[in-house]
Protein backbone atom coordinates (compact mmCIF):
# COMPACT_ATOMS: atom_id res chain seq x y z
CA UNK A 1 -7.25 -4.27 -17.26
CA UNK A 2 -5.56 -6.78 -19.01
CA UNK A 3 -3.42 -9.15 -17.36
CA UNK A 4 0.38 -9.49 -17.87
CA UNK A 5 0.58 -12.12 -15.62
CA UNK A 6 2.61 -15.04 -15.79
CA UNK A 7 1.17 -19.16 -15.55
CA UNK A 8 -0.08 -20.43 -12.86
CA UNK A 9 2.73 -19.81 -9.78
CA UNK A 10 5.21 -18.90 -11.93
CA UNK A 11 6.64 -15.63 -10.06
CA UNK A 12 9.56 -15.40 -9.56
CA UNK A 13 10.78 -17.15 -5.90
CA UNK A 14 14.42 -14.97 -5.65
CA UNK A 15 12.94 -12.26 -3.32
CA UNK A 16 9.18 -13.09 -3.27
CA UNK A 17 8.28 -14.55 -0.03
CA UNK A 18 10.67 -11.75 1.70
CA UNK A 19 9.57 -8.51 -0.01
CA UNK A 20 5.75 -10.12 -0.55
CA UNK A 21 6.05 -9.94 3.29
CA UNK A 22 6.88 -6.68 3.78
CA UNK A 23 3.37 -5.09 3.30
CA UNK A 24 1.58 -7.32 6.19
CA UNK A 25 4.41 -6.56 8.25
CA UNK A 26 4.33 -3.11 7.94
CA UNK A 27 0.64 -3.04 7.73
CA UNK A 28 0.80 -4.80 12.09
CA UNK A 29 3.93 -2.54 12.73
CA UNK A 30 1.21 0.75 12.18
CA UNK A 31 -1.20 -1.07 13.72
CA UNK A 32 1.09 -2.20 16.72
CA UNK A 33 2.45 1.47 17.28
CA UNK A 34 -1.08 2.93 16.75
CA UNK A 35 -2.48 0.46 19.81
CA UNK A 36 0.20 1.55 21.78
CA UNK A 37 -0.45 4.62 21.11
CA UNK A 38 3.28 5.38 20.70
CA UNK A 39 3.26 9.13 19.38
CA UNK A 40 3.14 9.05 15.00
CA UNK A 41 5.65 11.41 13.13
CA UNK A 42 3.41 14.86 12.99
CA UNK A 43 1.36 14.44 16.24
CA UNK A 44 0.55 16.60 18.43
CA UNK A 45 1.17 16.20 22.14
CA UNK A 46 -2.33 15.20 23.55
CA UNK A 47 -4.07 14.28 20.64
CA UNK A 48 -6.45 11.83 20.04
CA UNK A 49 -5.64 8.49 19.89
CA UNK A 50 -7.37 7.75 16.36
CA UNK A 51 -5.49 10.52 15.04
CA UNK A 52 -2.62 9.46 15.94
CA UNK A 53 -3.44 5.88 14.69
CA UNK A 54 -4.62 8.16 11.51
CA UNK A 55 -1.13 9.62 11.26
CA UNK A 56 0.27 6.25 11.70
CA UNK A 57 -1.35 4.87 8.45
CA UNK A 58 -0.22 7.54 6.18
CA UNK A 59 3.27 7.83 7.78
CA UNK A 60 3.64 3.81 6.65
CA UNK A 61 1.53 4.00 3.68
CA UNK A 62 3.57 6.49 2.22
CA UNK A 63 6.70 5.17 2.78
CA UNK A 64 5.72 2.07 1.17
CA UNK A 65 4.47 3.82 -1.96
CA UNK A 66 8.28 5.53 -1.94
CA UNK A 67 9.37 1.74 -2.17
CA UNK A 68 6.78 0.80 -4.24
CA UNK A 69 8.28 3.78 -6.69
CA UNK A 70 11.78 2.87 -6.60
CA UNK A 71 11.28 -0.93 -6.82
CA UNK A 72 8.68 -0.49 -9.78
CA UNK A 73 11.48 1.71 -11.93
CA UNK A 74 14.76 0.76 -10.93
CA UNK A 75 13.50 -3.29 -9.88
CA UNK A 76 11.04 -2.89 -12.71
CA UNK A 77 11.75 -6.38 -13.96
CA UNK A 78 12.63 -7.86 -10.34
CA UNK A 79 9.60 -6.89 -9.39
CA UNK A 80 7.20 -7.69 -12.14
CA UNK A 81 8.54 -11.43 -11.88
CA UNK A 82 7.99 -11.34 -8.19
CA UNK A 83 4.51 -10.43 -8.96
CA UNK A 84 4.15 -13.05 -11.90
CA UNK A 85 3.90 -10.47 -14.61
CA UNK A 86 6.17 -8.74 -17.40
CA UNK A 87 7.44 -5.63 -17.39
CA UNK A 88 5.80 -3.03 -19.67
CA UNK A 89 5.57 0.39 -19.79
CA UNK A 90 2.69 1.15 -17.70
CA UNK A 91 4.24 -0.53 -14.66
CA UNK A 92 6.88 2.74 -14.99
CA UNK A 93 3.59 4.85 -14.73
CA UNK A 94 2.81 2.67 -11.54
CA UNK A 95 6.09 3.58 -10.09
CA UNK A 96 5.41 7.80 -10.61
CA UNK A 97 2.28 7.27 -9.39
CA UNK A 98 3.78 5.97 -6.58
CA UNK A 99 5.69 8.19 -6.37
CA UNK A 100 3.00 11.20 -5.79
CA UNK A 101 0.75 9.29 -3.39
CA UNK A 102 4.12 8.35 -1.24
CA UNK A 103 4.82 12.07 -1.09
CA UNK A 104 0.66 13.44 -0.55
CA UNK A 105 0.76 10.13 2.28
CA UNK A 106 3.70 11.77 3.93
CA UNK A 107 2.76 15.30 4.13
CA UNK A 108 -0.94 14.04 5.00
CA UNK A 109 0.61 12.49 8.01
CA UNK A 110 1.86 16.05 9.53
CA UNK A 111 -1.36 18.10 8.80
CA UNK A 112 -4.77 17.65 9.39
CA UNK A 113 -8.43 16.42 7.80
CA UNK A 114 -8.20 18.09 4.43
CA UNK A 115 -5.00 16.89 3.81
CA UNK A 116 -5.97 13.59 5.14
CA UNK A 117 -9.24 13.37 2.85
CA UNK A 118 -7.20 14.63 -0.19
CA UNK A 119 -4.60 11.80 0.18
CA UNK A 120 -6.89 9.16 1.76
CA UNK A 121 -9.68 8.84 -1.56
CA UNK A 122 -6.48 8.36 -4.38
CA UNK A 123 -4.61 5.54 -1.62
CA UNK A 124 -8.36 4.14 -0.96
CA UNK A 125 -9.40 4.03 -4.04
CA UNK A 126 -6.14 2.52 -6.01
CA UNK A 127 -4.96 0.36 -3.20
CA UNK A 128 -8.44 -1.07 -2.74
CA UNK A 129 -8.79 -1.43 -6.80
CA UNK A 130 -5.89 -3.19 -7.22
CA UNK A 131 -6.85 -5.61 -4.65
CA UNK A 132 -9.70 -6.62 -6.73
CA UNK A 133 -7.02 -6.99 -9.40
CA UNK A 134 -4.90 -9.46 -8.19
CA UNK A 135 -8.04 -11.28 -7.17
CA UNK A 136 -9.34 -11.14 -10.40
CA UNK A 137 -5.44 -12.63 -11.35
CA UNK A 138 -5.76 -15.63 -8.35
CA UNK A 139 -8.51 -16.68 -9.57
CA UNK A 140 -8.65 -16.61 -13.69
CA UNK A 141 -4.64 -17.07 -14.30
CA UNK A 142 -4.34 -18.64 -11.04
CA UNK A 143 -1.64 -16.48 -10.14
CA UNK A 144 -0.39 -17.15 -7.18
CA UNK A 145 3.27 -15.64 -6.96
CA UNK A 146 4.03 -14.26 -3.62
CA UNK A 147 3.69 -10.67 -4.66
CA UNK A 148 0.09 -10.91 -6.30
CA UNK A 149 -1.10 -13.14 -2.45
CA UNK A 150 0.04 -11.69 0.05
CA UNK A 151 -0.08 -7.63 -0.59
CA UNK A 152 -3.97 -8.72 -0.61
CA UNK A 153 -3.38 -7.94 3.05
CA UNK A 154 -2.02 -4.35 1.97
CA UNK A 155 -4.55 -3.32 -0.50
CA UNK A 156 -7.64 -4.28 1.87
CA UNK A 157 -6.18 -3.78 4.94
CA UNK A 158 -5.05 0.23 4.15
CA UNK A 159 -8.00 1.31 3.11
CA UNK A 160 -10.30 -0.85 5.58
CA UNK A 161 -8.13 1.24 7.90
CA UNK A 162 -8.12 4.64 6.34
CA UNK A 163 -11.68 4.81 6.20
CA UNK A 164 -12.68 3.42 9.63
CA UNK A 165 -10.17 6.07 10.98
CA UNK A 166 -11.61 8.85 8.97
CA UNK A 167 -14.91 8.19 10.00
CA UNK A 168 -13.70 7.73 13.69
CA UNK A 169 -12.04 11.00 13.49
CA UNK A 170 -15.21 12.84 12.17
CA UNK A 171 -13.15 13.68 9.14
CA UNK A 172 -16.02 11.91 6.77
């Protein structure tokens, strides 16, 4: 993939530290209402407490892909500068696809393993991707805005979690 990204550091600071820390938080708000095992939207009275934790992640995942939507086609030059890049036409195909993994997150969240397998390997497999990504970014541009740091957290941390839940659900 070929980088947009701006020099070294050069995202834009209006907004980055705040919305770059957005993902982590969200990312220890599932995790803190999964460990308390405070009931997820969609469970079921009595059910497992993995599941719930399950239903947990994709509630939060997919609300932050609704964000990540709106903020990557309304904020689409906002938040490309946050991120150290330029905006460009395929960050608008970023935002609908977005869009569609919010929406399969959500409705994952209120049913059960095949709807949590068919939205888990798209979020997985993107979020952990794009990870490598803004690696990739850190360390040949040495970008270092805000936005391409911190969501590291995010895009390792989601699907790190996704998977371990999966498996301890029996669901793979």
């Amino acid at each position: 993939m070929e980088s947009s990204a701006a020099p070294a550091g050069k995202g834009d600071k209006a907004g980055g530290i705040g919305m770059a820390l957005m993902l982590p938080a969200t990312f220890v708000v599932a995790w803190i209402l999964s460990l308390t095992n405070t009931q997820a939207p969609g469970a079921v009275a009595g059910e497992a407490s993995d599941v719930n934790s399950l239903r947990w992640m994709f509630f939060f995942t997919g609300i932050i892909f609704l964000v990540s939507s709106f903020m990557h086609s309304v904020l689409a030059k906002k938040t490309a500068a946050s991120i150290g890049w330029t905006t460009n036409g395929f960050q608008y195909e970023i935002a609908f696809v977005s869009l569609g993994a919010g929406l399969a997150c959500l409705y994952a969240g209120q049913n059960g393993k095949e709807a949590w397998i068919a939205a888990a390997l798209p979020t997985i497999t993107f979020l952990f991707l794009a990870g490598v990504n803004h690696l990739i970014e850190i360390i040949r541009v040495k970008n270092y805005a805000p936005n391409n740091t911190l969501i590291l957290i995010w895009d390792f941390g989601i699907p790190i979690s996704l998977v371990a839940l999966l498996l301890s659900t029996g669901s793979i």
